[in-house]
Amino acid sequence: MRRRLSTVLLAAVTIAAFTPAANASENLDSATIPALQQRMAAGQLNAVRLTNAYLHRIRTVDHKVRAVLRVEPDALAQAAASDARRKANALRGPLDGIPVLLKDNIDAGVTTVGSRALLSSRPAKDAELVRKLRAAGAVILGKTNLSEWANFRSTNATSGWSGVGGQTANPHVLDRNPCGSSSGSGAAVAASLAQVAIGTETNGSIVCPAGANGIVGLKPTLGTVSGEGVAPISHEQDTAGPMARHVVDAALTLNALRIKPAAAEKATLKGARIGVWRKAGLDKDTDRVVNATVDRLRANGVTVVDVELPYLDQTGKHSLDVLLSEFKHDLPAYLATRVGGPKTLEELIRFNTKDPVELSKFGQELFTQTLAAPPTTDPEYRRKRALVTDLSRRSIDETVAKHRLDAILAPTNSPAWKTEYGQGDAFVLGSGGPAAMAGYPNITVPAGAAGPLPIGVSLFAGRDTDARLLAYAADLDKLQPARLTPRYLPTLPR
């Protein structure tokens, strides 16, 4: 369900009001937060005009992409308050006046996790990360669609579909999939519907949509960003993180989201040792992009070492089992914080069975498997969780130590597949698993393309290396700028 924009918003200025340049859309696409703040400081722009520009983009572009579920009715009032702070010389930081979209599993106003069952309930309060964004002066622009229940309802789910929002499209080629549960956040940022968006990840759900939509996505170290007020799958793996068109915007947003402040790291790729986990032979276009990235790194003074990560067969064997038990524990605790609506998984299953939309595309096998999962007090669950976490961390830590690495680089995604229903996602490759299960940071940046479809590469390393990875990602983005402005093609050219 989409909230109709008010008459005021429908009369919003065009993007040309945001910048005097001829190609205003392109400038909105390429503007960074520091550049926007410079324009506002110079009196060439204000938060109301910037917010209006993004609202105009949503109104005129999002009918193709279906990334935005709702626009906040007070978005312009938030922007006006930012402009008042600027006049009073009381700005709250670099995010003040910057429009941000939230994935709809993050509590703020109407929050549905994509499920029609939650349309009748409301969060009791904003999520902690939303309170931090508001404290930083950000304009909460609205909510993005997601894969319903963060892609944890069916083994045959199609990414980007929810009962509330329908199907989100990949803005580069509209019949292609946006990937991952943060699909709406990734597609919205790629389509310049907000300056940044917040996604969440349990295993790949920030980095995959960032890669497939051709933007930057950071999954922080577990515990860097508060999970309070975020609909869960697993407290052992879930984290929110920024999705942006520019690395600097992701870094500034992470600083606003952090539970504790952290110093920036002045790391550079030149002179670094980077391990490359190629995942070669699965997709020729991805292989080509990785090879070109390696050549560029070597040409710019980076030592590149080919690596393979150990223990992945063992961690993969138990990864779903532990998530089922954790979902069984964490979901009722989250539902209990909401006012009204279902409080148990059994109630959700019954609702879906009777609803005309919820099971129209795929089922709820993971919900029913969760009912049968052992509790988190079960000794066998505890053994499996310890094994998954320990071996995932060792797979990265031991590889880094063995080859004296500063980080590991891997392909984030193969080109986006055609969106279809019945058999689930036609997923070819991904590299997010080890960092996700370890609770370690992982950042993806655009690296190339297969025709109009973006391909990203990821950088990951050990715990609390977020600042170093951001610095490396910024360097890589400068060495090989590869982000594509979406063309909204109906399908791939023949």
GROMACS .gro file of C-alpha atoms in nm:
model
  494
    1MET     CA    1   0.000   0.000   0.000
    2ARG     CA    2   0.135   0.341  -0.091
    3ARG     CA    3   0.039   0.659   0.083
    4ARG     CA    4  -0.080   0.912  -0.173
    5LEU     CA    5   0.144   1.217  -0.176
    6SER     CA    6  -0.026   1.527  -0.047
    7THR     CA    7  -0.126   1.815  -0.272
    8VAL     CA    8   0.174   2.005  -0.145
    9LEU     CA    9   0.410   1.726  -0.245
   10LEU     CA   10   0.248   1.681  -0.584
   11ALA     CA   11   0.325   2.046  -0.647
   12ALA     CA   12   0.689   1.986  -0.557
   13VAL     CA   13   0.953   2.166  -0.752
   14THR     CA   14   1.138   1.975  -1.021
   15ILE     CA   15   1.493   1.861  -0.973
   16ALA     CA   16   1.595   2.174  -1.165
   17ALA     CA   17   1.514   2.368  -0.846
   18PHE     CA   18   1.790   2.175  -0.675
   19THR     CA   19   2.059   2.281  -0.917
   20PRO     CA   20   2.087   2.531  -1.202
   21ALA     CA   21   2.273   2.285  -1.422
   22ALA     CA   22   2.102   2.166  -1.740
   23ASN     CA   23   2.109   1.796  -1.653
   24ALA     CA   24   1.959   1.824  -1.308
   25SER     CA   25   1.878   1.454  -1.274
   26GLU     CA   26   2.239   1.360  -1.339
   27ASN     CA   27   2.357   1.608  -1.075
   28LEU     CA   28   2.117   1.466  -0.818
   29ASP     CA   29   2.250   1.122  -0.905
   30SER     CA   30   2.612   1.226  -0.858
   31ALA     CA   31   2.589   1.471  -0.565
   32THR     CA   32   2.755   1.367  -0.238
   33ILE     CA   33   2.648   1.470   0.110
   34PRO     CA   34   2.953   1.701   0.150
   35ALA     CA   35   2.873   1.866  -0.184
   36LEU     CA   36   2.510   1.918  -0.082
   37GLN     CA   37   2.616   2.065   0.251
   38GLN     CA   38   2.853   2.304   0.071
   39ARG     CA   39   2.567   2.422  -0.151
   40MET     CA   40   2.341   2.470   0.149
   41ALA     CA   41   2.613   2.658   0.336
   42ALA     CA   42   2.653   2.886   0.033
   43GLY     CA   43   2.279   2.955   0.018
   44GLN     CA   44   2.243   2.784  -0.321
   45LEU     CA   45   2.020   2.509  -0.179
   46ASN     CA   46   1.820   2.433   0.133
   47ALA     CA   47   1.678   2.120   0.291
   48VAL     CA   48   1.321   2.191   0.182
   49ARG     CA   49   1.423   2.225  -0.183
   50LEU     CA   50   1.638   1.911  -0.162
   51THR     CA   51   1.359   1.712   0.002
   52ASN     CA   52   1.114   1.839  -0.259
   53ALA     CA   53   1.350   1.728  -0.533
   54TYR     CA   54   1.357   1.373  -0.397
   55LEU     CA   55   0.981   1.370  -0.347
   56HIS     CA   56   0.945   1.472  -0.710
   57ARG     CA   57   1.173   1.183  -0.810
   58ILE     CA   58   0.957   0.942  -0.612
   59ARG     CA   59   0.641   1.075  -0.773
   60THR     CA   60   0.774   1.065  -1.129
   61VAL     CA   61   1.011   0.766  -1.128
   62ASP     CA   62   0.903   0.520  -0.860
   63HIS     CA   63   0.600   0.391  -1.053
   64LYS     CA   64   0.859   0.206  -1.264
   65VAL     CA   65   1.063   0.072  -0.974
   66ARG     CA   66   0.809   0.034  -0.689
   67ALA     CA   67   1.081   0.080  -0.428
   68VAL     CA   68   0.906   0.326  -0.193
   69LEU     CA   69   0.617   0.202   0.019
   70ARG     CA   70   0.533   0.526   0.196
   71VAL     CA   71   0.637   0.888   0.212
   72GLU     CA   72   0.639   1.040   0.560
   73PRO     CA   73   0.373   1.315   0.576
   74ASP     CA   74   0.602   1.541   0.781
   75ALA     CA   75   0.907   1.511   0.554
   76LEU     CA   76   0.889   1.875   0.445
   77ALA     CA   77   0.835   1.986   0.805
   78GLN     CA   78   1.149   1.796   0.906
   79ALA     CA   79   1.337   1.970   0.625
   80ALA     CA   80   1.204   2.311   0.730
   81ALA     CA   81   1.325   2.244   1.084
   82SER     CA   82   1.671   2.170   0.945
   83ASP     CA   83   1.670   2.498   0.754
   84ALA     CA   84   1.574   2.678   1.073
   85ARG     CA   85   1.867   2.517   1.254
   86ARG     CA   86   2.099   2.631   0.976
   87LYS     CA   87   1.977   2.990   1.011
   88ALA     CA   88   2.029   2.965   1.386
   89ASN     CA   89   2.381   2.823   1.336
   90ALA     CA   90   2.273   2.511   1.526
   91LEU     CA   91   2.328   2.231   1.274
   92ARG     CA   92   2.359   1.882   1.417
   93GLY     CA   93   2.619   1.747   1.176
   94PRO     CA   94   2.672   1.643   0.813
   95LEU     CA   95   2.341   1.455   0.789
   96ASP     CA   96   2.133   1.757   0.888
   97GLY     CA   97   1.873   1.815   0.616
   98ILE     CA   98   1.972   1.503   0.416
   99PRO     CA   99   1.677   1.282   0.301
  100VAL     CA  100   1.702   0.918   0.413
  101LEU     CA  101   1.478   0.621   0.332
  102LEU     CA  102   1.433   0.332   0.577
  103LYS     CA  103   1.376  -0.033   0.500
  104ASP     CA  104   1.027  -0.120   0.626
  105ASN     CA  105   1.148  -0.361   0.892
  106ILE     CA  106   1.287  -0.065   1.089
  107ASP     CA  107   1.041   0.077   1.340
  108ALA     CA  108   0.931   0.432   1.254
  109GLY     CA  109   0.563   0.514   1.210
  110VAL     CA  110   0.386   0.257   0.993
  111THR     CA  111   0.614  -0.051   0.982
  112THR     CA  112   0.494  -0.372   0.819
  113VAL     CA  113   0.803  -0.586   0.739
  114GLY     CA  114   0.616  -0.624   0.407
  115SER     CA  115   0.342  -0.831   0.570
  116ARG     CA  116  -0.027  -0.750   0.544
  117ALA     CA  117  -0.065  -0.912   0.886
  118LEU     CA  118   0.110  -0.613   1.044
  119LEU     CA  119  -0.101  -0.343   0.880
  120SER     CA  120  -0.323  -0.353   1.188
  121SER     CA  121  -0.040  -0.294   1.438
  122ARG     CA  122   0.213  -0.021   1.506
  123PRO     CA  123   0.554   0.001   1.673
  124ALA     CA  124   0.538   0.156   2.016
  125LYS     CA  125   0.833   0.385   1.935
  126ASP     CA  126   1.103   0.456   1.678
  127ALA     CA  127   1.394   0.216   1.651
  128GLU     CA  128   1.711   0.330   1.823
  129LEU     CA  129   1.887   0.383   1.489
  130VAL     CA  130   1.600   0.607   1.374
  131ARG     CA  131   1.633   0.813   1.690
  132LYS     CA  132   2.001   0.854   1.609
  133LEU     CA  133   1.922   0.967   1.254
  134ARG     CA  134   1.670   1.220   1.386
  135ALA     CA  135   1.924   1.342   1.642
  136ALA     CA  136   2.168   1.393   1.354
  137GLY     CA  137   1.910   1.607   1.174
  138ALA     CA  138   1.839   1.366   0.888
  139VAL     CA  139   1.506   1.395   0.709
  140ILE     CA  140   1.323   1.062   0.737
  141LEU     CA  141   1.173   1.061   0.390
  142GLY     CA  142   0.978   0.735   0.402
  143LYS     CA  143   0.992   0.356   0.389
  144THR     CA  144   1.120   0.118   0.123
  145ASN     CA  145   0.976  -0.212   0.011
  146LEU     CA  146   1.161  -0.529   0.107
  147SER     CA  147   1.150  -0.900   0.057
  148GLU     CA  148   0.874  -0.984   0.303
  149TRP     CA  149   0.998  -1.087   0.647
  150ALA     CA  150   1.350  -1.012   0.520
  151ASN     CA  151   1.330  -1.314   0.286
  152PHE     CA  152   1.269  -1.556   0.572
  153ARG     CA  153   0.923  -1.689   0.495
  154SER     CA  154   0.968  -1.932   0.205
  155THR     CA  155   1.241  -2.146   0.053
  156ASN     CA  156   1.105  -2.041  -0.290
  157ALA     CA  157   1.069  -1.670  -0.223
  158THR     CA  158   1.136  -1.412  -0.493
  159SER     CA  159   1.350  -1.122  -0.373
  160GLY     CA  160   1.188  -0.781  -0.375
  161TRP     CA  161   0.829  -0.905  -0.333
  162SER     CA  162   0.607  -0.833  -0.034
  163GLY     CA  163   0.236  -0.862   0.026
  164VAL     CA  164   0.225  -0.492   0.112
  165GLY     CA  165   0.439  -0.347  -0.167
  166GLY     CA  166   0.429  -0.599  -0.449
  167GLN     CA  167   0.739  -0.646  -0.660
  168THR     CA  168   1.031  -0.402  -0.663
  169ALA     CA  169   1.217  -0.386  -0.994
  170ASN     CA  170   1.584  -0.341  -1.069
  171PRO     CA  171   1.602   0.015  -1.209
  172HIS     CA  172   1.868  -0.075  -1.462
  173VAL     CA  173   1.652  -0.339  -1.634
  174LEU     CA  174   1.300  -0.350  -1.497
  175ASP     CA  175   1.230  -0.719  -1.547
  176ARG     CA  176   1.548  -0.807  -1.356
  177ASN     CA  177   1.561  -0.872  -0.984
  178PRO     CA  178   1.691  -0.618  -0.728
  179CYS     CA  179   1.825  -0.901  -0.504
  180GLY     CA  180   1.818  -0.953  -0.131
  181SER     CA  181   1.577  -0.844   0.137
  182SER     CA  182   1.698  -0.479   0.128
  183SER     CA  183   1.588  -0.473  -0.235
  184GLY     CA  184   1.376  -0.159  -0.204
  185SER     CA  185   1.656   0.032  -0.032
  186GLY     CA  186   1.906  -0.067  -0.299
  187ALA     CA  187   1.675   0.011  -0.591
  188ALA     CA  188   1.565   0.343  -0.436
  189VAL     CA  189   1.920   0.467  -0.391
  190ALA     CA  190   2.019   0.358  -0.743
  191ALA     CA  191   1.715   0.543  -0.883
  192SER     CA  192   1.806   0.858  -0.684
  193LEU     CA  193   1.489   0.849  -0.474
  194ALA     CA  194   1.687   0.951  -0.163
  195GLN     CA  195   2.044   1.048  -0.084
  196VAL     CA  196   2.095   0.736   0.128
  197ALA     CA  197   1.886   0.447   0.257
  198ILE     CA  198   1.917   0.210   0.549
  199GLY     CA  199   1.909  -0.162   0.482
  200THR     CA  200   1.949  -0.465   0.704
  201GLU     CA  201   2.139  -0.788   0.657
  202THR     CA  202   2.141  -1.134   0.808
  203ASN     CA  203   2.331  -1.296   0.522
  204GLY     CA  204   2.385  -1.088   0.207
  205SER     CA  205   2.080  -0.865   0.225
  206ILE     CA  206   2.273  -0.536   0.213
  207VAL     CA  207   2.562  -0.630  -0.012
  208CYS     CA  208   2.363  -0.829  -0.268
  209PRO     CA  209   2.107  -0.555  -0.349
  210ALA     CA  210   2.386  -0.297  -0.342
  211GLY     CA  211   2.584  -0.501  -0.595
  212ALA     CA  212   2.288  -0.583  -0.818
  213ASN     CA  213   2.166  -0.222  -0.825
  214GLY     CA  214   2.512  -0.073  -0.869
  215ILE     CA  215   2.559   0.120  -0.544
  216VAL     CA  216   2.767   0.112  -0.223
  217GLY     CA  217   2.644  -0.104   0.063
  218LEU     CA  218   2.806  -0.155   0.402
  219LYS     CA  219   2.721  -0.435   0.644
  220PRO     CA  220   2.895  -0.316   0.961
  221THR     CA  221   3.057  -0.524   1.231
  222LEU     CA  222   2.781  -0.686   1.437
  223GLY     CA  223   2.700  -0.459   1.733
  224THR     CA  224   2.813  -0.136   1.567
  225VAL     CA  225   2.450  -0.031   1.503
  226SER     CA  226   2.168  -0.095   1.749
  227GLY     CA  227   1.921  -0.366   1.650
  228GLU     CA  228   1.655  -0.241   1.892
  229GLY     CA  229   1.332  -0.183   1.702
  230VAL     CA  230   1.435  -0.378   1.393
  231ALA     CA  231   1.224  -0.681   1.302
  232PRO     CA  232   1.461  -0.974   1.347
  233ILE     CA  233   1.572  -1.298   1.198
  234SER     CA  234   1.872  -1.356   1.424
  235HIS     CA  235   2.034  -1.149   1.698
  236GLU     CA  236   2.353  -1.342   1.619
  237GLN     CA  237   2.378  -1.204   1.264
  238ASP     CA  238   2.131  -0.918   1.200
  239THR     CA  239   2.262  -0.568   1.151
  240ALA     CA  240   2.143  -0.249   0.984
  241GLY     CA  241   2.377  -0.053   0.759
  242PRO     CA  242   2.394   0.232   0.504
  243MET     CA  243   2.331   0.205   0.132
  244ALA     CA  244   2.443   0.497  -0.082
  245ARG     CA  245   2.568   0.604  -0.425
  246HIS     CA  246   2.899   0.721  -0.277
  247VAL     CA  247   3.138   0.574  -0.022
  248VAL     CA  248   3.167   0.904   0.164
  249ASP     CA  249   2.789   0.910   0.214
  250ALA     CA  250   2.796   0.557   0.354
  251ALA     CA  251   3.074   0.655   0.593
  252LEU     CA  252   2.895   0.967   0.717
  253THR     CA  253   2.572   0.772   0.766
  254LEU     CA  254   2.747   0.496   0.958
  255ASN     CA  255   2.896   0.758   1.190
  256ALA     CA  256   2.545   0.882   1.269
  257LEU     CA  257   2.418   0.527   1.329
  258ARG     CA  258   2.700   0.403   1.550
  259ILE     CA  259   2.633   0.308   1.910
  260LYS     CA  260   2.981   0.437   2.000
  261PRO     CA  261   3.190   0.691   1.806
  262ALA     CA  262   3.493   0.563   1.616
  263ALA     CA  263   3.788   0.738   1.460
  264ALA     CA  264   3.835   0.739   1.084
  265GLU     CA  265   4.126   0.534   0.950
  266LYS     CA  266   4.361   0.686   0.695
  267ALA     CA  267   4.430   0.358   0.518
  268THR     CA  268   4.510   0.353   0.147
  269LEU     CA  269   4.511   0.070  -0.101
  270LYS     CA  270   4.855   0.160  -0.233
  271GLY     CA  271   5.098  -0.072  -0.058
  272ALA     CA  272   4.822  -0.290   0.087
  273ARG     CA  273   4.805  -0.669   0.057
  274ILE     CA  274   4.463  -0.780  -0.067
  275GLY     CA  275   4.352  -1.141  -0.094
  276VAL     CA  276   4.126  -1.219  -0.388
  277TRP     CA  277   3.861  -1.487  -0.346
  278ARG     CA  278   3.768  -1.510  -0.712
  279LYS     CA  279   3.482  -1.764  -0.705
  280ALA     CA  280   3.587  -1.814  -1.066
  281GLY     CA  281   3.406  -2.019  -1.328
  282LEU     CA  282   3.050  -1.948  -1.214
  283ASP     CA  283   2.982  -1.649  -1.440
  284LYS     CA  284   3.201  -1.520  -1.722
  285ASP     CA  285   3.100  -1.155  -1.682
  286THR     CA  286   3.177  -1.163  -1.312
  287ASP     CA  287   3.513  -1.328  -1.383
  288ARG     CA  288   3.592  -1.048  -1.632
  289VAL     CA  289   3.505  -0.777  -1.380
  290VAL     CA  290   3.712  -0.938  -1.103
  291ASN     CA  291   4.010  -0.983  -1.337
  292ALA     CA  292   3.990  -0.619  -1.444
  293THR     CA  293   3.973  -0.509  -1.080
  294VAL     CA  294   4.279  -0.717  -0.992
  295ASP     CA  295   4.471  -0.569  -1.287
  296ARG     CA  296   4.379  -0.217  -1.176
  297LEU     CA  297   4.485  -0.285  -0.818
  298ARG     CA  298   4.822  -0.426  -0.922
  299ALA     CA  299   4.882  -0.132  -1.156
  300ASN     CA  300   4.831   0.100  -0.858
  301GLY     CA  301   5.073  -0.055  -0.614
  302VAL     CA  302   4.853  -0.316  -0.446
  303THR     CA  303   4.989  -0.664  -0.376
  304VAL     CA  304   4.721  -0.915  -0.476
  305VAL     CA  305   4.721  -1.273  -0.348
  306ASP     CA  306   4.474  -1.539  -0.465
  307VAL     CA  307   4.305  -1.712  -0.172
  308GLU     CA  308   4.039  -1.970  -0.092
  309LEU     CA  309   3.844  -1.956   0.232
  310PRO     CA  310   3.836  -2.273   0.446
  311TYR     CA  311   3.552  -2.428   0.649
  312LEU     CA  312   3.267  -2.300   0.429
  313ASP     CA  313   3.117  -2.646   0.376
  314GLN     CA  314   3.088  -2.692   0.751
  315THR     CA  315   2.939  -2.350   0.822
  316GLY     CA  316   2.693  -2.378   0.534
  317LYS     CA  317   2.574  -2.716   0.658
  318HIS     CA  318   2.431  -2.565   0.979
  319SER     CA  319   2.362  -2.202   0.885
  320LEU     CA  320   1.987  -2.243   0.827
  321ASP     CA  321   1.935  -2.459   1.136
  322VAL     CA  322   2.069  -2.192   1.371
  323LEU     CA  323   1.869  -1.915   1.202
  324LEU     CA  324   1.545  -2.110   1.244
  325SER     CA  325   1.600  -2.142   1.619
  326GLU     CA  326   1.700  -1.778   1.651
  327PHE     CA  327   1.397  -1.660   1.452
  328LYS     CA  328   1.177  -1.874   1.676
  329HIS     CA  329   1.322  -1.693   1.979
  330ASP     CA  330   1.355  -1.338   1.842
  331LEU     CA  331   1.034  -1.289   1.641
  332PRO     CA  332   0.783  -1.320   1.931
  333ALA     CA  333   0.999  -1.085   2.139
  334TYR     CA  334   0.977  -0.827   1.860
  335LEU     CA  335   0.603  -0.874   1.805
  336ALA     CA  336   0.546  -0.820   2.177
  337THR     CA  337   0.683  -0.465   2.144
  338ARG     CA  338   0.416  -0.366   1.890
  339VAL     CA  339   0.075  -0.222   1.970
  340GLY     CA  340  -0.198  -0.453   1.837
  341GLY     CA  341  -0.166  -0.718   1.568
  342PRO     CA  342  -0.037  -1.076   1.587
  343LYS     CA  343   0.197  -1.177   1.867
  344THR     CA  344   0.300  -1.527   1.762
  345LEU     CA  345   0.430  -1.708   1.457
  346GLU     CA  346   0.124  -1.934   1.465
  347GLU     CA  347  -0.100  -1.628   1.425
  348LEU     CA  348   0.105  -1.511   1.126
  349ILE     CA  349   0.078  -1.852   0.961
  350ARG     CA  350  -0.299  -1.856   1.008
  351PHE     CA  351  -0.331  -1.503   0.870
  352ASN     CA  352  -0.128  -1.589   0.560
  353THR     CA  353  -0.335  -1.902   0.497
  354LYS     CA  354  -0.657  -1.699   0.486
  355ASP     CA  355  -0.522  -1.388   0.309
  356PRO     CA  356  -0.582  -1.360  -0.070
  357VAL     CA  357  -0.240  -1.201  -0.139
  358GLU     CA  358   0.018  -1.339   0.102
  359LEU     CA  359   0.053  -1.688  -0.047
  360SER     CA  360  -0.021  -1.587  -0.406
  361LYS     CA  361   0.344  -1.604  -0.519
  362PHE     CA  362   0.511  -1.853  -0.283
  363GLY     CA  363   0.449  -2.029   0.045
  364GLN     CA  364   0.563  -2.008   0.407
  365GLU     CA  365   0.782  -2.315   0.443
  366LEU     CA  366   1.039  -2.138   0.661
  367PHE     CA  367   0.765  -2.028   0.899
  368THR     CA  368   0.648  -2.385   0.944
  369GLN     CA  369   1.006  -2.513   0.977
  370THR     CA  370   1.061  -2.254   1.248
  371LEU     CA  371   0.776  -2.399   1.454
  372ALA     CA  372   0.959  -2.733   1.461
  373ALA     CA  373   1.303  -2.585   1.535
  374PRO     CA  374   1.463  -2.647   1.876
  375PRO     CA  375   1.477  -2.355   2.121
  376THR     CA  376   1.793  -2.153   2.170
  377THR     CA  377   1.841  -2.329   2.505
  378ASP     CA  378   1.886  -2.663   2.325
  379PRO     CA  379   2.244  -2.803   2.356
  380GLU     CA  380   2.253  -2.911   1.991
  381TYR     CA  381   2.151  -2.563   1.877
  382ARG     CA  382   2.424  -2.413   2.095
  383ARG     CA  383   2.682  -2.651   1.948
  384LYS     CA  384   2.584  -2.561   1.593
  385ARG     CA  385   2.581  -2.187   1.662
  386ALA     CA  386   2.925  -2.199   1.823
  387LEU     CA  387   3.056  -2.398   1.528
  388VAL     CA  388   2.906  -2.164   1.264
  389THR     CA  389   3.033  -1.849   1.433
  390ASP     CA  390   3.377  -1.986   1.522
  391LEU     CA  391   3.453  -2.141   1.183
  392SER     CA  392   3.324  -1.836   0.993
  393ARG     CA  393   3.556  -1.614   1.193
  394ARG     CA  394   3.845  -1.854   1.148
  395SER     CA  395   3.783  -1.873   0.773
  396ILE     CA  396   3.855  -1.499   0.751
  397ASP     CA  397   4.104  -1.455   1.037
  398GLU     CA  398   4.322  -1.750   0.939
  399THR     CA  399   4.325  -1.649   0.573
  400VAL     CA  400   4.422  -1.293   0.665
  401ALA     CA  401   4.698  -1.416   0.898
  402LYS     CA  402   4.833  -1.682   0.661
  403HIS     CA  403   4.880  -1.437   0.373
  404ARG     CA  404   4.947  -1.124   0.586
  405LEU     CA  405   4.646  -0.952   0.429
  406ASP     CA  406   4.485  -0.617   0.497
  407ALA     CA  407   4.150  -0.727   0.349
  408ILE     CA  408   3.988  -0.983   0.120
  409LEU     CA  409   3.819  -0.890  -0.208
  410ALA     CA  410   3.553  -1.103  -0.376
  411PRO     CA  411   3.276  -1.063  -0.635
  412THR     CA  412   2.956  -0.946  -0.468
  413ASN     CA  413   2.714  -1.066  -0.734
  414SER     CA  414   2.664  -1.198  -1.082
  415PRO     CA  415   2.433  -0.998  -1.315
  416ALA     CA  416   2.075  -0.971  -1.191
  417TRP     CA  417   1.844  -1.252  -1.299
  418LYS     CA  418   1.497  -1.219  -1.448
  419THR     CA  419   1.226  -1.187  -1.182
  420GLU     CA  420   0.997  -1.491  -1.189
  421TYR     CA  421   0.781  -1.674  -0.937
  422GLY     CA  422   0.756  -2.035  -0.833
  423GLN     CA  423   1.119  -2.148  -0.813
  424GLY     CA  424   1.270  -1.867  -0.610
  425ASP     CA  425   1.572  -1.658  -0.706
  426ALA     CA  426   1.802  -1.774  -0.988
  427PHE     CA  427   2.102  -1.700  -0.768
  428VAL     CA  428   2.443  -1.776  -0.922
  429LEU     CA  429   2.702  -1.651  -0.675
  430GLY     CA  430   2.760  -1.437  -0.371
  431SER     CA  431   3.039  -1.387  -0.121
  432GLY     CA  432   2.858  -1.242   0.180
  433GLY     CA  433   2.825  -1.560   0.386
  434PRO     CA  434   3.155  -1.572   0.577
  435ALA     CA  435   3.142  -1.210   0.697
  436ALA     CA  436   2.770  -1.235   0.776
  437MET     CA  437   2.806  -1.549   0.989
  438ALA     CA  438   3.122  -1.416   1.154
  439GLY     CA  439   2.966  -1.078   1.239
  440TYR     CA  440   3.247  -0.905   1.048
  441PRO     CA  441   3.214  -0.597   0.822
  442ASN     CA  442   3.162  -0.623   0.447
  443ILE     CA  443   3.139  -0.340   0.194
  444THR     CA  444   3.055  -0.355  -0.176
  445VAL     CA  445   3.126  -0.099  -0.448
  446PRO     CA  446   3.040  -0.097  -0.820
  447ALA     CA  447   3.319  -0.258  -1.023
  448GLY     CA  448   3.181  -0.322  -1.372
  449ALA     CA  449   2.882  -0.448  -1.562
  450ALA     CA  450   2.737  -0.706  -1.797
  451GLY     CA  451   2.578  -0.471  -2.049
  452PRO     CA  452   2.341  -0.252  -1.844
  453LEU     CA  453   2.351  -0.479  -1.535
  454PRO     CA  454   2.592  -0.377  -1.255
  455ILE     CA  455   2.845  -0.608  -1.093
  456GLY     CA  456   3.006  -0.519  -0.761
  457VAL     CA  457   3.306  -0.636  -0.563
  458SER     CA  458   3.318  -0.672  -0.186
  459LEU     CA  459   3.590  -0.601   0.066
  460PHE     CA  460   3.582  -0.769   0.405
  461ALA     CA  461   3.818  -0.836   0.695
  462GLY     CA  462   3.814  -0.900   1.071
  463ARG     CA  463   3.608  -0.749   1.348
  464ASP     CA  464   3.595  -0.366   1.374
  465THR     CA  465   3.781  -0.307   1.049
  466ASP     CA  466   3.487  -0.101   0.917
  467ALA     CA  467   3.686   0.224   0.891
  468ARG     CA  468   3.971   0.057   0.703
  469LEU     CA  469   3.732  -0.106   0.459
  470LEU     CA  470   3.555   0.224   0.397
  471ALA     CA  471   3.891   0.386   0.319
  472TYR     CA  472   3.985   0.102   0.081
  473ALA     CA  473   3.642   0.118  -0.085
  474ALA     CA  474   3.680   0.492  -0.141
  475ASP     CA  475   4.021   0.433  -0.302
  476LEU     CA  476   3.886   0.155  -0.522
  477ASP     CA  477   3.594   0.370  -0.631
  478LYS     CA  478   3.841   0.640  -0.740
  479LEU     CA  479   4.070   0.393  -0.918
  480GLN     CA  480   3.789   0.244  -1.126
  481PRO     CA  481   3.469   0.449  -1.114
  482ALA     CA  482   3.208   0.206  -1.240
  483ARG     CA  483   2.868   0.317  -1.113
  484LEU     CA  484   2.598   0.322  -1.381
  485THR     CA  485   2.306   0.565  -1.383
  486PRO     CA  486   1.992   0.349  -1.431
  487ARG     CA  487   1.833   0.344  -1.776
  488TYR     CA  488   1.501   0.183  -1.672
  489LEU     CA  489   1.509  -0.055  -1.967
  490PRO     CA  490   1.195  -0.274  -1.987
  491THR     CA  491   1.410  -0.580  -2.062
  492LEU     CA  492   1.757  -0.665  -2.189
  493PRO     CA  493   1.825  -0.556  -2.549
  494ARG     CA  494   1.836  -0.846  -2.793
   0.00000   0.00000   0.00000
